[in-house]
PDB file of C-alpha atoms and ligand atoms in Angstrom:
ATOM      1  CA  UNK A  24       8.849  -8.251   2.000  1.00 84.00           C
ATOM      2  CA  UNK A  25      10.176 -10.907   4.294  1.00 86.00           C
ATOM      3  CA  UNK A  26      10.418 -14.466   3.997  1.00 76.00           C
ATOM      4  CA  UNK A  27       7.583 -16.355   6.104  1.00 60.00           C
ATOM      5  CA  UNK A  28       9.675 -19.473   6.497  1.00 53.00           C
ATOM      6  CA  UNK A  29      12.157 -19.437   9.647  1.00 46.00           C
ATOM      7  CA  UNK A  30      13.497 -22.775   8.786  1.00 45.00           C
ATOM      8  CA  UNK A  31      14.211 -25.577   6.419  1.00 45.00           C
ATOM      9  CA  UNK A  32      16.971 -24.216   4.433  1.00 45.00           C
ATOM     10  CA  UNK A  33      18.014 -25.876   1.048  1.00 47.00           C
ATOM     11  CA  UNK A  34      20.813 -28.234   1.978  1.00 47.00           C
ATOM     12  CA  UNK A  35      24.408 -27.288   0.618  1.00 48.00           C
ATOM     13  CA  UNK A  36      25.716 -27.611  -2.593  1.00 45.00           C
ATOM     14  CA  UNK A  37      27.382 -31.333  -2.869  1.00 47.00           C
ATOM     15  CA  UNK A  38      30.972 -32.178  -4.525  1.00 48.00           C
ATOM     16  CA  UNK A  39      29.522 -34.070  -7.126  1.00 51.00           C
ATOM     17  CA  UNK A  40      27.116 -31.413  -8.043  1.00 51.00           C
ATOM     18  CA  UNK A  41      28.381 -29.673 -11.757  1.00 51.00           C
ATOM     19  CA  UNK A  42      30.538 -26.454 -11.457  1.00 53.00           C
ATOM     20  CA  UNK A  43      28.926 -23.697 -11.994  1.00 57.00           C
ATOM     21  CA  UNK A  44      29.826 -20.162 -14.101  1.00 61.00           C
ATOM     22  CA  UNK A  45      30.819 -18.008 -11.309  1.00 66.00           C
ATOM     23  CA  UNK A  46      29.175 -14.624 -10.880  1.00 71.00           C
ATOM     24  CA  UNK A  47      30.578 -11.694 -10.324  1.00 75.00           C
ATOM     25  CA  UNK A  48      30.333 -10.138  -6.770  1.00 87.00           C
ATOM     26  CA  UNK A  49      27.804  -8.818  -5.331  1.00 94.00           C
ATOM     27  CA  UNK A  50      27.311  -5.641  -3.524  1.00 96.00           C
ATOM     28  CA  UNK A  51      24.877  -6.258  -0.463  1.00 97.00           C
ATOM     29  CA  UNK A  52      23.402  -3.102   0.406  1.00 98.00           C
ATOM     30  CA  UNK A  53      22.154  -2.366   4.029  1.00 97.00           C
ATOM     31  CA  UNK A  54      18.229  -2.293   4.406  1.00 98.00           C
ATOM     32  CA  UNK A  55      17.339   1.140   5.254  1.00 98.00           C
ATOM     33  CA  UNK A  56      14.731   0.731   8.345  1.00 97.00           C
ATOM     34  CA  UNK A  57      11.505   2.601   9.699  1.00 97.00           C
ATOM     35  CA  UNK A  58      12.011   5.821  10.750  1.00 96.00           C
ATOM     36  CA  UNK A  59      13.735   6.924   7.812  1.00 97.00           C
ATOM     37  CA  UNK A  60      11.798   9.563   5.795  1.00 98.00           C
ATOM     38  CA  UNK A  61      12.637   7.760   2.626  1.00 98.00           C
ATOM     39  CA  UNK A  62      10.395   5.301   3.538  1.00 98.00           C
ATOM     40  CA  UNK A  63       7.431   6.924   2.934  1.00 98.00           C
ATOM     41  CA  UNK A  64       7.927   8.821   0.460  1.00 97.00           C
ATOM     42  CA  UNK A  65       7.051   8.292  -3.146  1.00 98.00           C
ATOM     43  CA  UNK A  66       9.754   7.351  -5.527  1.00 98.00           C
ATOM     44  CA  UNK A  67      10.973   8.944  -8.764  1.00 98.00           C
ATOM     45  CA  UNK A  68       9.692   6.582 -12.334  1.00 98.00           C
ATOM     46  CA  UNK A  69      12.677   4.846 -13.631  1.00 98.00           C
ATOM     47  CA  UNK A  70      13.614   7.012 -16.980  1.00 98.00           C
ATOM     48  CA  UNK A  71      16.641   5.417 -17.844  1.00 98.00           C
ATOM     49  CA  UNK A  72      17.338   1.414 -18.294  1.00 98.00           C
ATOM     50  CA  UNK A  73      21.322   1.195 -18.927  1.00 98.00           C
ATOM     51  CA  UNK A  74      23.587  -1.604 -17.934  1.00 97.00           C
ATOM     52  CA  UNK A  75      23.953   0.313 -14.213  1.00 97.00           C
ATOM     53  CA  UNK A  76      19.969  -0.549 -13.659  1.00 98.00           C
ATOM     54  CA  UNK A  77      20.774  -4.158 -14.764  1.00 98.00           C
ATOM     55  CA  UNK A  78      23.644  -4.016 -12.248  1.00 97.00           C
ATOM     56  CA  UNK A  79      21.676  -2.560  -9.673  1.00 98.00           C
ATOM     57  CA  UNK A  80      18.630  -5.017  -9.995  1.00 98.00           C
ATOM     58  CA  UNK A  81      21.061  -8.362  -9.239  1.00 97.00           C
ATOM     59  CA  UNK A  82      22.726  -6.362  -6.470  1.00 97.00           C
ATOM     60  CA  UNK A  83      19.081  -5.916  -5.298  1.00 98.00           C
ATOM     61  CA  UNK A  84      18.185  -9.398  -5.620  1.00 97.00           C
ATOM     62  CA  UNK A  85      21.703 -10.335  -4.172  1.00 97.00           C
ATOM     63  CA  UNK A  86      20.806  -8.354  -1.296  1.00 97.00           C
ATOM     64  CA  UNK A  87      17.408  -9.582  -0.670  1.00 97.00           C
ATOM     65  CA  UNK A  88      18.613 -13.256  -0.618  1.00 96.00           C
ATOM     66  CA  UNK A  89      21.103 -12.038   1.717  1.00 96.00           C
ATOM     67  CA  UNK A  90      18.149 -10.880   4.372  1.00 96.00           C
ATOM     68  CA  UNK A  91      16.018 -13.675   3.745  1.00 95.00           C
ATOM     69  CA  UNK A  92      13.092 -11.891   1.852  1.00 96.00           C
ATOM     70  CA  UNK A  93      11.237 -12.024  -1.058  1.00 97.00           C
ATOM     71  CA  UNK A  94      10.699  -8.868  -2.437  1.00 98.00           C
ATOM     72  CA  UNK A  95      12.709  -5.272  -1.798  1.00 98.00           C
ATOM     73  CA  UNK A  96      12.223  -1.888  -3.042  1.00 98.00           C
ATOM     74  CA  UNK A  97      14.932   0.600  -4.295  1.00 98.00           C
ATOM     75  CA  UNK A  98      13.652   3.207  -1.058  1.00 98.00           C
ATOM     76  CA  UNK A  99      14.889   0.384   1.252  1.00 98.00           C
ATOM     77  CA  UNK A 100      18.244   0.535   0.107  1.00 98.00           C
ATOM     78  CA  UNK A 101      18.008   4.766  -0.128  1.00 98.00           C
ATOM     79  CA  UNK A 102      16.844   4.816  -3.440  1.00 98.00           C
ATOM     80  CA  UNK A 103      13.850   7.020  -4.331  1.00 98.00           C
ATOM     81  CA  UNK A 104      12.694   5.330  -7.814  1.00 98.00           C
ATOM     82  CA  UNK A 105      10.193   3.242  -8.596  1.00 98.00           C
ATOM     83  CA  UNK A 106      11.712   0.095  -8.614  1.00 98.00           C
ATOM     84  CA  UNK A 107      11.580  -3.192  -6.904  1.00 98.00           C
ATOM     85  CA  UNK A 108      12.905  -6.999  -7.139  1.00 98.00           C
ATOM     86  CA  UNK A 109      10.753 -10.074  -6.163  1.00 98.00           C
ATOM     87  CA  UNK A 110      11.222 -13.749  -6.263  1.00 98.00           C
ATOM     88  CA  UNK A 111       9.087 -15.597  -4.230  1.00 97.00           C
ATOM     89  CA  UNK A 112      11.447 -18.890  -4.711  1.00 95.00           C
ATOM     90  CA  UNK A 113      13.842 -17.510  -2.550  1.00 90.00           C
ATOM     91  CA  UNK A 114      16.569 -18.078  -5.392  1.00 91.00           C
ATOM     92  CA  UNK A 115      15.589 -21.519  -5.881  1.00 93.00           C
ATOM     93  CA  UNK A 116      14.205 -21.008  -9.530  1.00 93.00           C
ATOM     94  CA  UNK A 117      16.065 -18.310 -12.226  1.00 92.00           C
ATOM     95  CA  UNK A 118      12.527 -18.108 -13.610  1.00 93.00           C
ATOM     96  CA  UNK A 119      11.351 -16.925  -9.812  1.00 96.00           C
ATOM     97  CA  UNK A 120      13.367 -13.800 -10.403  1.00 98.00           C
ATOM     98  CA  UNK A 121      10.948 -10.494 -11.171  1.00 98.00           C
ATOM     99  CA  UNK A 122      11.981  -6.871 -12.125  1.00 98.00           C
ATOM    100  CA  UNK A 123       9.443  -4.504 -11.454  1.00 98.00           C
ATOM    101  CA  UNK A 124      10.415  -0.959 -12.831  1.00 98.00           C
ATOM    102  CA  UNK A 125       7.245   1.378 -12.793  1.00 98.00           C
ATOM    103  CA  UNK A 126       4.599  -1.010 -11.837  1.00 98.00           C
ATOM    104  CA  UNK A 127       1.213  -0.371 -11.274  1.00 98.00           C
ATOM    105  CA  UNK A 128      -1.861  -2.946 -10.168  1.00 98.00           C
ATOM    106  CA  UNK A 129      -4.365  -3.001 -12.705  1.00 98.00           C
ATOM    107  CA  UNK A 130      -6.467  -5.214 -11.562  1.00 98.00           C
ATOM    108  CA  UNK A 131      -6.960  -6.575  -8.163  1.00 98.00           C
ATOM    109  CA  UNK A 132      -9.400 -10.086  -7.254  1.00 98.00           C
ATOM    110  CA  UNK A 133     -10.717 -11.687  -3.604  1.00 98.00           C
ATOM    111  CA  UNK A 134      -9.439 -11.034  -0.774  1.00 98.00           C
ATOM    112  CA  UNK A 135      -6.657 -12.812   1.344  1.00 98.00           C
ATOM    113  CA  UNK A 136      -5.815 -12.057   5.045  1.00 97.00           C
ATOM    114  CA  UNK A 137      -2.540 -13.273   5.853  1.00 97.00           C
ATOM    115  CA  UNK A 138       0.563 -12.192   8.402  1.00 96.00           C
ATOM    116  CA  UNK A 139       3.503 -10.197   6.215  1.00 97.00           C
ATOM    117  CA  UNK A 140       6.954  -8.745   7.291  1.00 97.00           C
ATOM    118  CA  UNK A 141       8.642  -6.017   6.129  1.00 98.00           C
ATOM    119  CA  UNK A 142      13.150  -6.367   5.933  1.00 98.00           C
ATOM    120  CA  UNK A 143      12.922  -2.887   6.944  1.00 98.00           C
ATOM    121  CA  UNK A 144      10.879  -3.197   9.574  1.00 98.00           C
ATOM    122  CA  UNK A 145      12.722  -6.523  11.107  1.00 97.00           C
ATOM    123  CA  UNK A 146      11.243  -8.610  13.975  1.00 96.00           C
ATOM    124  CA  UNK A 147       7.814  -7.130  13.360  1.00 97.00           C
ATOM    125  CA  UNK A 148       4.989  -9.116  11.960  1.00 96.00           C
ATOM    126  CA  UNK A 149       0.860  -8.015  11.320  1.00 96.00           C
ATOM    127  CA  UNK A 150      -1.988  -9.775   9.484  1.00 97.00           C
ATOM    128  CA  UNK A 151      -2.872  -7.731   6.018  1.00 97.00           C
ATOM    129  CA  UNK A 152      -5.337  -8.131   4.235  1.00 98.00           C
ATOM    130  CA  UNK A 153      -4.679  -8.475   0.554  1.00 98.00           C
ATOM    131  CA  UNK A 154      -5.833  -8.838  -2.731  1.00 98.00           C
ATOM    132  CA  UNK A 155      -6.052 -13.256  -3.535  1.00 98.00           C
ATOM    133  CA  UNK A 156      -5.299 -12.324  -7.494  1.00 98.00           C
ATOM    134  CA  UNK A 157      -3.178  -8.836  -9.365  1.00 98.00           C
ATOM    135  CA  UNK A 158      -2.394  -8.307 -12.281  1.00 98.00           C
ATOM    136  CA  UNK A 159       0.511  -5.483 -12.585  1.00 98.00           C
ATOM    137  CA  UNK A 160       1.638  -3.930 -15.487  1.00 98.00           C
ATOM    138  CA  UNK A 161       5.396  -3.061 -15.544  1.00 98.00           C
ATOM    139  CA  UNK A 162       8.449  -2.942 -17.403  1.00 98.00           C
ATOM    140  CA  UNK A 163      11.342  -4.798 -17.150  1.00 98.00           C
ATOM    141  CA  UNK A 164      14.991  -4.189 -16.991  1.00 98.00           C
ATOM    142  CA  UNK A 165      15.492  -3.738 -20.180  1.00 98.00           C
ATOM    143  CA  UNK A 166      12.427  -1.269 -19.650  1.00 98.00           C
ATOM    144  CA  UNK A 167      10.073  -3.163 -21.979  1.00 98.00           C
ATOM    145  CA  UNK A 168       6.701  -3.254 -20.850  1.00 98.00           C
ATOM    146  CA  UNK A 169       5.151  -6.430 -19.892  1.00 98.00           C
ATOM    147  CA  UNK A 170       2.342  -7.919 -17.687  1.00 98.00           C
ATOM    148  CA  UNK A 171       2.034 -10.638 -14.504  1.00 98.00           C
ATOM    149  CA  UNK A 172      -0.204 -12.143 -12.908  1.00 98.00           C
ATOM    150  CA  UNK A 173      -0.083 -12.951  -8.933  1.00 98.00           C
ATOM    151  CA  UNK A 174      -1.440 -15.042  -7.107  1.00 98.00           C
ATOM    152  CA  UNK A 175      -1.332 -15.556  -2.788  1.00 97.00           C
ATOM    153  CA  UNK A 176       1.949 -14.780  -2.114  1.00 97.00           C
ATOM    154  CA  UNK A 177       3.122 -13.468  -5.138  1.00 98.00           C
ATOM    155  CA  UNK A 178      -0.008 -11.401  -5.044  1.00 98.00           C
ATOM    156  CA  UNK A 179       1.225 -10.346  -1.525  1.00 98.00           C
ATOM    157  CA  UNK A 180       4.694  -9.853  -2.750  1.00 98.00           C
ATOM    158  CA  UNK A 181       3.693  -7.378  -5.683  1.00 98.00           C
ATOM    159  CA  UNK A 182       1.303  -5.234  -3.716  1.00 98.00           C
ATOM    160  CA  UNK A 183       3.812  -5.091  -0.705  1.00 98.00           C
ATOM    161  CA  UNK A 184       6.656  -3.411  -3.070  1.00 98.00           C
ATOM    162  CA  UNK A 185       4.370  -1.173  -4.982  1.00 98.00           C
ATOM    163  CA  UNK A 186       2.995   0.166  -1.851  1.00 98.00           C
ATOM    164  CA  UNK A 187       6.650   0.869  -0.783  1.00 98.00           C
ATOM    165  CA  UNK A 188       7.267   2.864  -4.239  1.00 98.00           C
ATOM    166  CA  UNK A 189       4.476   5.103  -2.730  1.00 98.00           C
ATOM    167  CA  UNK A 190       5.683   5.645   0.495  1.00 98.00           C
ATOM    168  CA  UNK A 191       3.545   3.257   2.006  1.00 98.00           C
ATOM    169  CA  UNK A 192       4.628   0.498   4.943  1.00 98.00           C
ATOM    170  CA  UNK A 193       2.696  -2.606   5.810  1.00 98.00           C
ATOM    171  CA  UNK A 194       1.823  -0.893   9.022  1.00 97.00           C
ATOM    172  CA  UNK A 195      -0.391   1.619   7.253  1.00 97.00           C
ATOM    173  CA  UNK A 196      -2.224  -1.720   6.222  1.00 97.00           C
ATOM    174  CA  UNK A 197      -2.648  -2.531  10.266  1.00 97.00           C
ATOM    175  CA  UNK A 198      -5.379  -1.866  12.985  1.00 94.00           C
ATOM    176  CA  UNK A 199      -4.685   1.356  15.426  1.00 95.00           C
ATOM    177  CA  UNK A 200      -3.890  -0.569  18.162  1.00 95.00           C
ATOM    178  CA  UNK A 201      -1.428  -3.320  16.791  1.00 96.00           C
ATOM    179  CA  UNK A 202       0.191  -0.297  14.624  1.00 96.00           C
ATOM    180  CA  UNK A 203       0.517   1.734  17.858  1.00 97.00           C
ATOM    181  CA  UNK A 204       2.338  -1.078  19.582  1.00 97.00           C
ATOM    182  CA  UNK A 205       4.849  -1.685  16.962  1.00 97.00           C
ATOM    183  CA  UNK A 206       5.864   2.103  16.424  1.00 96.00           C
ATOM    184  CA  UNK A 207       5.985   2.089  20.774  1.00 97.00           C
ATOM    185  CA  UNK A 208       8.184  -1.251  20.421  1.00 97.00           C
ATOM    186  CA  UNK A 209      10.689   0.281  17.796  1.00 97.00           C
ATOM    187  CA  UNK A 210      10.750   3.806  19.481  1.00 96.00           C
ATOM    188  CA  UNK A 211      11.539   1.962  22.512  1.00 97.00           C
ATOM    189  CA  UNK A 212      14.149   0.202  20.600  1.00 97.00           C
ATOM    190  CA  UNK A 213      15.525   3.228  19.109  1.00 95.00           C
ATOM    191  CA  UNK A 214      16.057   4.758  22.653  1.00 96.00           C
ATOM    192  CA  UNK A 215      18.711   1.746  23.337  1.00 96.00           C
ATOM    193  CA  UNK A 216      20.116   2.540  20.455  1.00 95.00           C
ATOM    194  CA  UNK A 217      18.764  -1.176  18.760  1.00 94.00           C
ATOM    195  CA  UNK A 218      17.049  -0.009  15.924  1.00 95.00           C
TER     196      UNK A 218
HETATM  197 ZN1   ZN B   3       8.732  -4.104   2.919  1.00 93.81          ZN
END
């Protein structure tokens, strides 16, 4: 999902501010975008948590601080599995970091209707409506199981990613009309080669 701030970014890093351990790099995958089939299609369970997945799921999260959002699925960056990254800090809290391998809603509560963005479908926002409470049952890198609650956002973030490890694209979530337009607007874009 994308980031619904545009602005106030967290000022840089000062000189007097403690060194920290250095990382290693980071490989920043491209976001795959609509019109790609693996978009919406469903994605294979995650069977095997090694050190790659581990690896994968901070190049993941590198790569979604790197487009600004705050959640993004394995299709988006051409993997077909069932697994996602969220952290609706935007980086700015360790504990804000979420592995979802294999999750599932199992319980959803209210109702919010709020706009949402999709990194692979860039540029284009809709209003969704959305559960106001989930609970999603999951397992983590590691692959142990474990369960969150979300609420709002986080909420938004979780069902947005698990719809994506079905094949499913905010769009689906849209009125004809305002779905219509967008799929014109990128087909249009595609034509001049912009998408
Ligand atoms: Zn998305």
């Amino acid at each position: 999902m994308s980031d619904k701030s545009t602005s106030s970014k967290t000022p840089a890093a000062t000189a007097t501010e403690t060194p920290q351990v250095s990382s290693p790099p980071r490989k920043i995958y491209p976001i795959v975008k609509y019109g790609d089939p693996i978009l919406e299609r469903p994605g294979a369970p995650v069977k095997k948590f090694d050190a790659e997945l581990e690896e994968l799921a901070e190049d993941m999260f590198a790569s979604m601080y790197a487009a600004q959002g705050v959640g993004l699925a394995a299709p988006q960056i051409g993997k077909s599995m069932r697994f996602a990254v969220v952290d609706v800090t935007c980086g700015k809290n360790p504990e804000g970091k979420i592995v979802l391998a294999n999750p599932e809603v199992t319980h959803a509560e209210g109702e919010v209707r709020e706009e949402e963005g999709c990194l692979s479908i860039p540029g284009f926002r809709g209003y969704v409506v959305r559960p106001q409470f989930v609970t999603v049952k999951a397992q983590n890198v590691k692959g142990e199981p474990f369960e969150i609650r979300g609420e709002n956002l986080l909420a938004r973030a979780f069902c947005h990613e698990i719809d994506h490890l079905n094949g499913i694209l905010f769009l689906q979530h849209l009125g004809m009309l305002k779905r219509d337009m967008i799929r014109r607007k990128i087909k249009k874009l595609r034509k001049q080669g912009e998408w």
